[in-house]
């Protein structure tokens, strides 16, 4: 691996020594990414429609497949890797993922909690009305 | 990449300290800046996803996802967008090796696949509205149209951008600034596909589960 002075830009493939470069390597990366993405997408659609899987486990399976496919897109299409020359891009991505997680999980937890409390309240009111 | 490496031939050879290396080339700075913009765009989408997830069951007695979503249509949309992402990758390979004709071919195919995706999505919206499932009908439908609609809007902007880039490329050739913009476009296009992965999983597949 050649030493480098700068991080690569997102979307740039990590630099490989000229001796190892082939014109077809980029083509291979994209094609491999496409194949993996097609497999994961097809699995997602199968999982959603099959009865072979325990029904309550289906959403978790779909979530795992979607996260895997986003990873495939990041690595094979956007060329975000864990290499030392892409640390800035990965750090920015990590921060983005943190914010996305906070927004999603925060809203869902808070709204589910509110829902539950509201329901308990209506049930209580029903009890009072029954009396 | 080959050409990029040749252009930055200085990079090969001795390693300099980060303090001695000086500012990074504009290509890298622009790419990184656009990456930050994409991440902020994804954060915006996460808010839309959160509101959709909260409101997904609030159909107010109207039509629900199970009745509205057509999986065959979604599968076709997914295939179109994935393929256009792939041809966009082919286009950036052609740009890296400065192949004029291959770049135009990649752009045309990417544009056609993206436009076909958009057409399918608009037809789906039209069908839903014809059934009375308008954004005003329920909180679920408002959240649905906002989320999927803003993705569609992004695709529309991407298509317009692609046309603009092709005009610039034919007028100015592979100038550094044009190549940089094309690079940002391909980042944008791939990021849209990532968001679509989440949409078809969360909205269309999880939405029809019993």
mmCIF file of C-alpha atoms in Angstrom:
data_model
loop_
_atom_site.group_PDB
_atom_site.id
_atom_site.type_symbol
_atom_site.label_atom_id
_atom_site.label_comp_id
_atom_site.label_asym_id
_atom_site.label_seq_id
_atom_site.Cartn_x
_atom_site.Cartn_y
_atom_site.Cartn_z
ATOM 1 C CA UNK A 1 0.000 0.000 0.000
ATOM 2 C CA UNK A 2 1.393 3.344 -1.010
ATOM 3 C CA UNK A 3 1.669 5.883 1.763
ATOM 4 C CA UNK A 4 -0.661 8.799 1.246
ATOM 5 C CA UNK A 5 -0.747 12.388 2.305
ATOM 6 C CA UNK A 6 -4.502 12.898 2.060
ATOM 7 C CA UNK A 7 -7.623 10.974 2.774
ATOM 8 C CA UNK A 8 -9.485 9.838 -0.306
ATOM 9 C CA UNK A 9 -12.680 11.615 -1.257
ATOM 10 C CA UNK A 10 -15.882 9.694 -0.605
ATOM 11 C CA UNK A 11 -16.683 7.695 -3.721
ATOM 12 C CA UNK A 12 -13.024 7.375 -4.645
ATOM 13 C CA UNK A 13 -11.790 3.865 -4.479
ATOM 14 C CA UNK A 14 -8.793 3.495 -2.176
ATOM 15 C CA UNK A 15 -5.600 3.908 -4.119
ATOM 16 C CA UNK A 16 -3.853 0.687 -5.020
ATOM 17 C CA UNK A 17 -0.260 0.538 -6.250
ATOM 18 C CA UNK A 18 -0.008 1.033 -9.997
ATOM 19 C CA UNK A 19 1.390 -2.465 -10.412
ATOM 20 C CA UNK A 20 -1.815 -3.983 -9.055
ATOM 21 C CA UNK A 21 -4.190 -1.734 -10.989
ATOM 22 C CA UNK A 22 -6.313 -3.285 -13.667
ATOM 23 C CA UNK A 23 -8.815 -1.542 -15.865
ATOM 24 C CA UNK A 24 -11.435 -4.127 -14.942
ATOM 25 C CA UNK A 25 -11.107 -3.904 -11.163
ATOM 26 C CA UNK A 26 -13.582 -1.025 -10.854
ATOM 27 C CA UNK A 27 -16.038 -2.855 -13.059
ATOM 28 C CA UNK A 28 -15.686 -5.940 -10.848
ATOM 29 C CA UNK A 29 -16.357 -3.939 -7.674
ATOM 30 C CA UNK A 30 -19.576 -2.436 -9.071
ATOM 31 C CA UNK A 31 -20.755 -5.759 -10.507
ATOM 32 C CA UNK A 32 -20.100 -7.565 -7.242
ATOM 33 C CA UNK A 33 -22.012 -4.835 -5.413
ATOM 34 C CA UNK A 34 -24.928 -5.148 -7.825
ATOM 35 C CA UNK A 35 -25.015 -8.941 -7.395
ATOM 36 C CA UNK A 36 -24.988 -8.696 -3.587
ATOM 37 C CA UNK A 37 -27.655 -5.974 -3.637
ATOM 38 C CA UNK A 38 -29.888 -8.059 -5.931
ATOM 39 C CA UNK A 39 -29.499 -11.104 -3.681
ATOM 40 C CA UNK A 40 -30.307 -9.090 -0.544
ATOM 41 C CA UNK A 41 -33.299 -7.368 -2.193
ATOM 42 C CA UNK A 42 -34.701 -10.648 -3.450
ATOM 43 C CA UNK A 43 -34.260 -12.161 0.026
ATOM 44 C CA UNK A 44 -36.107 -9.189 1.547
ATOM 45 C CA UNK A 45 -39.088 -9.658 -0.754
ATOM 46 C CA UNK A 46 -39.056 -13.415 -0.096
ATOM 47 C CA UNK A 47 -38.876 -12.941 3.683
ATOM 48 C CA UNK A 48 -41.832 -10.532 3.600
ATOM 49 C CA UNK A 49 -44.010 -12.973 1.658
ATOM 50 C CA UNK A 50 -43.047 -16.383 2.957
ATOM 51 C CA UNK A 51 -44.779 -18.325 5.678
ATOM 52 C CA UNK A 52 -41.677 -20.427 6.321
ATOM 53 C CA UNK A 53 -40.425 -17.889 8.856
ATOM 54 C CA UNK A 54 -41.892 -17.345 12.307
ATOM 55 C CA UNK A 55 -44.082 -14.285 11.696
ATOM 56 C CA UNK A 56 -42.974 -12.100 14.663
ATOM 57 C CA UNK A 57 -39.360 -12.516 13.493
ATOM 58 C CA UNK A 58 -40.028 -11.142 10.013
ATOM 59 C CA UNK A 59 -39.601 -7.402 10.831
ATOM 60 C CA UNK A 60 -36.270 -8.091 12.528
ATOM 61 C CA UNK A 61 -35.159 -10.123 9.518
ATOM 62 C CA UNK A 62 -36.172 -7.341 7.147
ATOM 63 C CA UNK A 63 -34.290 -4.777 9.250
ATOM 64 C CA UNK A 64 -31.136 -6.886 9.213
ATOM 65 C CA UNK A 65 -31.365 -7.379 5.435
ATOM 66 C CA UNK A 66 -31.896 -3.634 4.860
ATOM 67 C CA UNK A 67 -28.912 -2.704 7.034
ATOM 68 C CA UNK A 68 -26.780 -5.285 5.234
ATOM 69 C CA UNK A 69 -27.817 -3.862 1.867
ATOM 70 C CA UNK A 70 -27.039 -0.306 2.963
ATOM 71 C CA UNK A 71 -23.605 -1.579 3.976
ATOM 72 C CA UNK A 72 -23.162 -3.176 0.549
ATOM 73 C CA UNK A 73 -24.109 0.102 -1.146
ATOM 74 C CA UNK A 74 -21.723 2.092 1.051
ATOM 75 C CA UNK A 75 -18.780 -0.208 0.411
ATOM 76 C CA UNK A 76 -19.252 -1.199 -3.229
ATOM 77 C CA UNK A 77 -20.929 1.908 -4.699
ATOM 78 C CA UNK A 78 -19.787 4.776 -2.473
ATOM 79 C CA UNK A 79 -16.435 3.108 -1.681
ATOM 80 C CA UNK A 80 -16.540 4.038 1.994
ATOM 81 C CA UNK A 81 -14.045 1.638 3.501
ATOM 82 C CA UNK A 82 -12.306 1.207 6.821
ATOM 83 C CA UNK A 83 -8.920 1.877 5.251
ATOM 84 C CA UNK A 84 -6.625 4.412 6.910
ATOM 85 C CA UNK A 85 -7.053 6.836 3.996
ATOM 86 C CA UNK A 86 -10.794 7.225 4.448
ATOM 87 C CA UNK A 87 -10.987 7.939 8.165
ATOM 88 C CA UNK A 88 -12.542 11.403 7.703
ATOM 89 C CA UNK A 89 -15.372 9.984 5.602
ATOM 90 C CA UNK A 90 -16.003 7.159 8.058
ATOM 91 C CA UNK A 91 -16.003 9.541 11.025
ATOM 92 C CA UNK A 92 -18.552 11.797 9.320
ATOM 93 C CA UNK A 93 -20.649 8.744 8.490
ATOM 94 C CA UNK A 94 -20.448 7.519 12.078
ATOM 95 C CA UNK A 95 -21.705 10.881 13.331
ATOM 96 C CA UNK A 96 -24.540 10.802 10.782
ATOM 97 C CA UNK A 97 -25.522 7.310 11.866
ATOM 98 C CA UNK A 98 -25.519 8.423 15.512
ATOM 99 C CA UNK A 99 -27.890 11.311 14.755
ATOM 100 C CA UNK A 100 -30.145 9.083 12.632
ATOM 101 C CA UNK A 101 -30.261 6.544 15.449
ATOM 102 C CA UNK A 102 -31.101 9.214 18.042
ATOM 103 C CA UNK A 103 -33.869 10.715 15.891
ATOM 104 C CA UNK A 104 -35.427 7.358 14.996
ATOM 105 C CA UNK A 105 -35.099 5.531 18.303
ATOM 106 C CA UNK A 106 -35.919 8.671 20.325
ATOM 107 C CA UNK A 107 -39.137 9.400 18.421
ATOM 108 C CA UNK A 108 -40.275 5.776 18.449
ATOM 109 C CA UNK A 109 -39.586 5.229 22.144
ATOM 110 C CA UNK A 110 -41.180 8.504 23.201
ATOM 111 C CA UNK A 111 -44.269 8.036 21.043
ATOM 112 C CA UNK A 112 -44.727 4.394 22.113
ATOM 113 C CA UNK A 113 -44.368 5.463 25.724
ATOM 114 C CA UNK A 114 -46.917 8.260 25.281
ATOM 115 C CA UNK A 115 -49.302 5.868 23.556
ATOM 116 C CA UNK A 116 -49.034 3.411 26.404
ATOM 117 C CA UNK A 117 -49.651 6.056 29.022
ATOM 118 C CA UNK A 118 -52.631 7.426 27.135
ATOM 119 C CA UNK A 119 -54.079 3.932 26.898
ATOM 120 C CA UNK A 120 -53.655 3.328 30.601
ATOM 121 C CA UNK A 121 -55.440 6.584 31.142
ATOM 122 C CA UNK A 122 -58.423 5.663 28.960
ATOM 123 C CA UNK A 123 -58.617 2.263 30.608
ATOM 124 C CA UNK A 124 -58.713 3.964 33.975
ATOM 125 C CA UNK A 125 -61.469 6.220 32.761
ATOM 126 C CA UNK A 126 -63.366 3.180 31.544
ATOM 127 C CA UNK A 127 -62.992 1.591 34.945
ATOM 128 C CA UNK A 128 -64.327 4.712 36.561
ATOM 129 C CA UNK A 129 -67.233 4.769 34.187
ATOM 130 C CA UNK A 130 -68.056 1.159 34.927
ATOM 131 C CA UNK A 131 -68.397 1.913 38.570
ATOM 132 C CA UNK B 1 -9.053 6.324 -10.412
ATOM 133 C CA UNK B 2 -6.092 5.539 -12.684
ATOM 134 C CA UNK B 3 -6.011 9.037 -14.035
ATOM 135 C CA UNK B 4 -6.581 10.522 -10.609
ATOM 136 C CA UNK B 5 -3.559 8.644 -9.357
ATOM 137 C CA UNK B 6 -1.470 9.883 -12.249
ATOM 138 C CA UNK B 7 -2.610 13.447 -11.648
ATOM 139 C CA UNK B 8 -1.664 13.181 -8.004
ATOM 140 C CA UNK B 9 1.604 11.435 -8.762
ATOM 141 C CA UNK B 10 3.129 13.505 -5.989
ATOM 142 C CA UNK B 11 1.151 11.436 -3.532
ATOM 143 C CA UNK B 12 3.224 8.397 -4.304
ATOM 144 C CA UNK B 13 6.704 8.368 -2.912
ATOM 145 C CA UNK B 14 7.691 9.879 0.362
ATOM 146 C CA UNK B 15 5.179 10.366 3.150
ATOM 147 C CA UNK B 16 4.883 13.878 4.479
ATOM 148 C CA UNK B 17 3.544 14.871 7.848
ATOM 149 C CA UNK B 18 0.012 16.193 7.752
ATOM 150 C CA UNK B 19 1.411 19.585 8.765
ATOM 151 C CA UNK B 20 3.790 19.597 5.807
ATOM 152 C CA UNK B 21 1.387 18.177 3.248
ATOM 153 C CA UNK B 22 -0.541 21.399 2.794
ATOM 154 C CA UNK B 23 -4.206 21.589 1.869
ATOM 155 C CA UNK B 24 -5.768 18.595 0.143
ATOM 156 C CA UNK B 25 -6.657 18.907 -3.556
ATOM 157 C CA UNK B 26 -9.975 20.578 -4.319
ATOM 158 C CA UNK B 27 -11.372 17.307 -5.674
ATOM 159 C CA UNK B 28 -11.072 15.710 -2.239
ATOM 160 C CA UNK B 29 -12.369 18.762 -0.364
ATOM 161 C CA UNK B 30 -15.406 19.057 -2.654
ATOM 162 C CA UNK B 31 -16.139 15.343 -2.357
ATOM 163 C CA UNK B 32 -15.909 15.494 1.418
ATOM 164 C CA UNK B 33 -18.129 18.579 1.601
ATOM 165 C CA UNK B 34 -20.730 16.911 -0.563
ATOM 166 C CA UNK B 35 -20.521 13.820 1.636
ATOM 167 C CA UNK B 36 -21.375 16.020 4.649
ATOM 168 C CA UNK B 37 -24.358 17.433 2.718
ATOM 169 C CA UNK B 38 -25.540 13.905 1.882
ATOM 170 C CA UNK B 39 -25.313 12.883 5.524
ATOM 171 C CA UNK B 40 -27.393 15.911 6.529
ATOM 172 C CA UNK B 41 -29.916 14.945 3.850
ATOM 173 C CA UNK B 42 -30.049 11.450 5.348
ATOM 174 C CA UNK B 43 -30.623 12.982 8.791
ATOM 175 C CA UNK B 44 -33.590 14.879 7.301
ATOM 176 C CA UNK B 45 -34.937 11.628 5.872
ATOM 177 C CA UNK B 46 -34.537 9.976 9.287
ATOM 178 C CA UNK B 47 -36.983 12.542 10.694
ATOM 179 C CA UNK B 48 -39.452 11.712 7.903
ATOM 180 C CA UNK B 49 -38.960 7.993 8.587
ATOM 181 C CA UNK B 50 -39.564 8.535 12.288
ATOM 182 C CA UNK B 51 -42.824 10.406 11.642
ATOM 183 C CA UNK B 52 -43.938 7.727 9.177
ATOM 184 C CA UNK B 53 -43.162 4.953 11.667
ATOM 185 C CA UNK B 54 -45.126 6.757 14.380
ATOM 186 C CA UNK B 55 -48.124 7.454 12.107
ATOM 187 C CA UNK B 56 -48.106 4.220 10.080
ATOM 188 C CA UNK B 57 -51.167 2.819 11.864
ATOM 189 C CA UNK B 58 -53.096 6.094 12.002
ATOM 190 C CA UNK B 59 -55.211 5.505 8.901
ATOM 191 C CA UNK B 60 -58.327 7.181 10.376
ATOM 192 C CA UNK B 61 -60.628 4.469 9.055
ATOM 193 C CA UNK B 62 -59.400 5.006 5.497
ATOM 194 C CA UNK B 63 -57.410 2.734 3.219
ATOM 195 C CA UNK B 64 -54.351 1.123 4.815
ATOM 196 C CA UNK B 65 -51.007 0.041 3.395
ATOM 197 C CA UNK B 66 -52.132 -3.551 2.929
ATOM 198 C CA UNK B 67 -54.863 -2.415 0.545
ATOM 199 C CA UNK B 68 -52.795 0.223 -1.245
ATOM 200 C CA UNK B 69 -49.312 -1.201 -1.800
ATOM 201 C CA UNK B 70 -48.603 -3.335 -4.845
ATOM 202 C CA UNK B 71 -45.468 -5.410 -4.287
ATOM 203 C CA UNK B 72 -44.860 -6.092 -7.983
ATOM 204 C CA UNK B 73 -44.742 -2.368 -8.667
ATOM 205 C CA UNK B 74 -42.337 -1.843 -5.765
ATOM 206 C CA UNK B 75 -40.090 -4.680 -6.950
ATOM 207 C CA UNK B 76 -39.921 -3.096 -10.408
ATOM 208 C CA UNK B 77 -39.135 0.333 -8.940
ATOM 209 C CA UNK B 78 -36.412 -1.212 -6.779
ATOM 210 C CA UNK B 79 -34.871 -3.009 -9.750
ATOM 211 C CA UNK B 80 -34.906 0.165 -11.873
ATOM 212 C CA UNK B 81 -33.243 2.299 -9.208
ATOM 213 C CA UNK B 82 -30.642 -0.362 -8.384
ATOM 214 C CA UNK B 83 -29.749 -0.771 -12.059
ATOM 215 C CA UNK B 84 -29.509 2.995 -12.522
ATOM 216 C CA UNK B 85 -27.153 3.120 -9.540
ATOM 217 C CA UNK B 86 -25.048 0.443 -11.259
ATOM 218 C CA UNK B 87 -24.960 2.261 -14.600
ATOM 219 C CA UNK B 88 -24.077 5.449 -12.707
ATOM 220 C CA UNK B 89 -21.082 3.520 -11.324
ATOM 221 C CA UNK B 90 -20.194 2.484 -14.876
ATOM 222 C CA UNK B 91 -20.430 6.150 -15.878
ATOM 223 C CA UNK B 92 -17.994 7.222 -13.159
ATOM 224 C CA UNK B 93 -15.568 4.515 -14.322
ATOM 225 C CA UNK B 94 -15.811 5.942 -17.845
ATOM 226 C CA UNK B 95 -15.221 9.444 -16.441
ATOM 227 C CA UNK B 96 -12.142 8.270 -14.561
ATOM 228 C CA UNK B 97 -10.607 6.938 -17.751
ATOM 229 C CA UNK B 98 -11.901 9.981 -19.724
ATOM 230 C CA UNK B 99 -13.937 7.952 -22.218
ATOM 231 C CA UNK B 100 -16.285 10.463 -23.786
ATOM 232 C CA UNK B 101 -18.765 8.176 -25.525
ATOM 233 C CA UNK B 102 -19.002 5.662 -22.656
ATOM 234 C CA UNK B 103 -19.734 8.525 -20.248
ATOM 235 C CA UNK B 104 -22.627 9.740 -22.395
ATOM 236 C CA UNK B 105 -23.937 6.197 -22.796
ATOM 237 C CA UNK B 106 -23.810 5.654 -19.016
ATOM 238 C CA UNK B 107 -25.571 8.968 -18.415
ATOM 239 C CA UNK B 108 -28.331 8.207 -20.930
ATOM 240 C CA UNK B 109 -29.005 4.757 -19.478
ATOM 241 C CA UNK B 110 -28.923 6.138 -15.919
ATOM 242 C CA UNK B 111 -31.349 8.895 -16.924
ATOM 243 C CA UNK B 112 -33.752 6.488 -18.634
ATOM 244 C CA UNK B 113 -33.786 4.063 -15.690
ATOM 245 C CA UNK B 114 -34.287 6.938 -13.231
ATOM 246 C CA UNK B 115 -37.086 8.406 -15.354
ATOM 247 C CA UNK B 116 -38.776 5.000 -15.579
ATOM 248 C CA UNK B 117 -38.598 4.753 -11.775
ATOM 249 C CA UNK B 118 -40.176 8.164 -11.449
ATOM 250 C CA UNK B 119 -42.913 7.288 -13.948
ATOM 251 C CA UNK B 120 -43.798 4.128 -12.004
ATOM 252 C CA UNK B 121 -43.879 6.073 -8.751
ATOM 253 C CA UNK B 122 -46.101 8.801 -10.195
ATOM 254 C CA UNK B 123 -48.454 6.166 -11.650
ATOM 255 C CA UNK B 124 -48.638 4.567 -8.207
ATOM 256 C CA UNK B 125 -49.450 7.938 -6.599
ATOM 257 C CA UNK B 126 -52.072 8.592 -9.262
ATOM 258 C CA UNK B 127 -53.710 5.203 -8.615
ATOM 259 C CA UNK B 128 -53.767 5.861 -4.877
ATOM 260 C CA UNK B 129 -55.294 9.305 -5.302
ATOM 261 C CA UNK B 130 -57.913 7.866 -7.655
ATOM 262 C CA UNK B 131 -58.917 5.494 -4.839
ATOM 263 C CA UNK B 132 -59.440 8.465 -2.547
ATOM 264 C CA UNK B 133 -56.180 7.898 -0.686
ATOM 265 C CA UNK B 134 -55.011 11.492 -0.860
ATOM 266 C CA UNK B 135 -52.486 13.036 1.541
ATOM 267 C CA UNK B 136 -55.367 14.840 3.275
ATOM 268 C CA UNK B 137 -57.226 11.606 4.069
ATOM 269 C CA UNK B 138 -55.241 10.424 7.101
ATOM 270 C CA UNK B 139 -52.047 10.952 9.074
ATOM 271 C CA UNK B 140 -50.699 7.699 7.644
ATOM 272 C CA UNK B 141 -51.190 8.953 4.076
ATOM 273 C CA UNK B 142 -49.721 12.385 4.858
ATOM 274 C CA UNK B 143 -46.599 10.743 6.265
ATOM 275 C CA UNK B 144 -46.441 8.300 3.333
ATOM 276 C CA UNK B 145 -46.686 10.976 0.644
ATOM 277 C CA UNK B 146 -44.188 13.216 2.456
ATOM 278 C CA UNK B 147 -41.602 10.460 2.837
ATOM 279 C CA UNK B 148 -41.900 8.766 -0.562
ATOM 280 C CA UNK B 149 -42.640 12.087 -2.264
ATOM 281 C CA UNK B 150 -39.457 13.742 -0.996
ATOM 282 C CA UNK B 151 -37.459 10.776 -2.235
ATOM 283 C CA UNK B 152 -39.175 11.168 -5.617
ATOM 284 C CA UNK B 153 -38.381 14.887 -5.537
ATOM 285 C CA UNK B 154 -34.723 14.072 -4.929
ATOM 286 C CA UNK B 155 -34.773 11.707 -7.906
ATOM 287 C CA UNK B 156 -36.306 14.470 -10.045
ATOM 288 C CA UNK B 157 -33.604 16.921 -8.973
ATOM 289 C CA UNK B 158 -30.984 14.254 -9.690
ATOM 290 C CA UNK B 159 -32.334 13.747 -13.220
ATOM 291 C CA UNK B 160 -32.277 17.496 -13.902
ATOM 292 C CA UNK B 161 -28.727 17.661 -12.533
ATOM 293 C CA UNK B 162 -27.659 14.794 -14.806
ATOM 294 C CA UNK B 163 -29.020 16.589 -17.892
ATOM 295 C CA UNK B 164 -27.221 19.764 -16.833
ATOM 296 C CA UNK B 165 -23.964 17.853 -16.364
ATOM 297 C CA UNK B 166 -24.245 16.301 -19.818
ATOM 298 C CA UNK B 167 -24.689 19.766 -21.326
ATOM 299 C CA UNK B 168 -21.636 20.989 -19.407
ATOM 300 C CA UNK B 169 -19.642 17.947 -20.448
ATOM 301 C CA UNK B 170 -20.443 18.418 -24.124
ATOM 302 C CA UNK B 171 -19.626 22.137 -23.945
ATOM 303 C CA UNK B 172 -16.531 22.057 -21.764
ATOM 304 C CA UNK B 173 -15.200 18.505 -22.011
ATOM 305 C CA UNK B 174 -13.472 16.764 -19.127
ATOM 306 C CA UNK B 175 -12.461 19.921 -17.294
ATOM 307 C CA UNK B 176 -11.517 19.430 -13.691
ATOM 308 C CA UNK B 177 -14.580 21.304 -12.422
ATOM 309 C CA UNK B 178 -16.932 19.235 -14.593
ATOM 310 C CA UNK B 179 -15.386 15.987 -13.411
ATOM 311 C CA UNK B 180 -15.748 17.148 -9.813
ATOM 312 C CA UNK B 181 -19.441 17.896 -10.299
ATOM 313 C CA UNK B 182 -20.008 14.574 -12.014
ATOM 314 C CA UNK B 183 -18.334 12.892 -9.065
ATOM 315 C CA UNK B 184 -20.702 14.669 -6.656
ATOM 316 C CA UNK B 185 -23.645 13.648 -8.835
ATOM 317 C CA UNK B 186 -22.703 9.970 -8.614
ATOM 318 C CA UNK B 187 -22.433 10.260 -4.821
ATOM 319 C CA UNK B 188 -25.924 11.826 -4.763
ATOM 320 C CA UNK B 189 -27.377 9.092 -6.972
ATOM 321 C CA UNK B 190 -25.915 6.245 -4.892
ATOM 322 C CA UNK B 191 -27.163 7.892 -1.673
ATOM 323 C CA UNK B 192 -30.691 8.060 -3.130
ATOM 324 C CA UNK B 193 -30.553 4.316 -3.708
ATOM 325 C CA UNK B 194 -29.550 3.777 -0.075
ATOM 326 C CA UNK B 195 -32.596 5.770 1.048
ATOM 327 C CA UNK B 196 -34.815 3.758 -1.293
ATOM 328 C CA UNK B 197 -33.575 0.531 0.370
ATOM 329 C CA UNK B 198 -34.959 1.853 3.653
ATOM 330 C CA UNK B 199 -38.195 3.017 2.009
ATOM 331 C CA UNK B 200 -39.040 -0.288 0.365
ATOM 332 C CA UNK B 201 -38.200 -2.159 3.561
ATOM 333 C CA UNK B 202 -39.938 0.078 6.094
ATOM 334 C CA UNK B 203 -42.871 1.355 4.036
ATOM 335 C CA UNK B 204 -43.694 -1.292 1.476
ATOM 336 C CA UNK B 205 -42.528 -4.591 2.992
ATOM 337 C CA UNK B 206 -43.118 -3.988 6.712
ATOM 338 C CA UNK B 207 -46.289 -2.042 5.860
ATOM 339 C CA UNK B 208 -48.063 -5.093 4.458
ATOM 340 C CA UNK B 209 -47.109 -7.504 7.225
ATOM 341 C CA UNK B 210 -50.161 -8.828 9.059
#
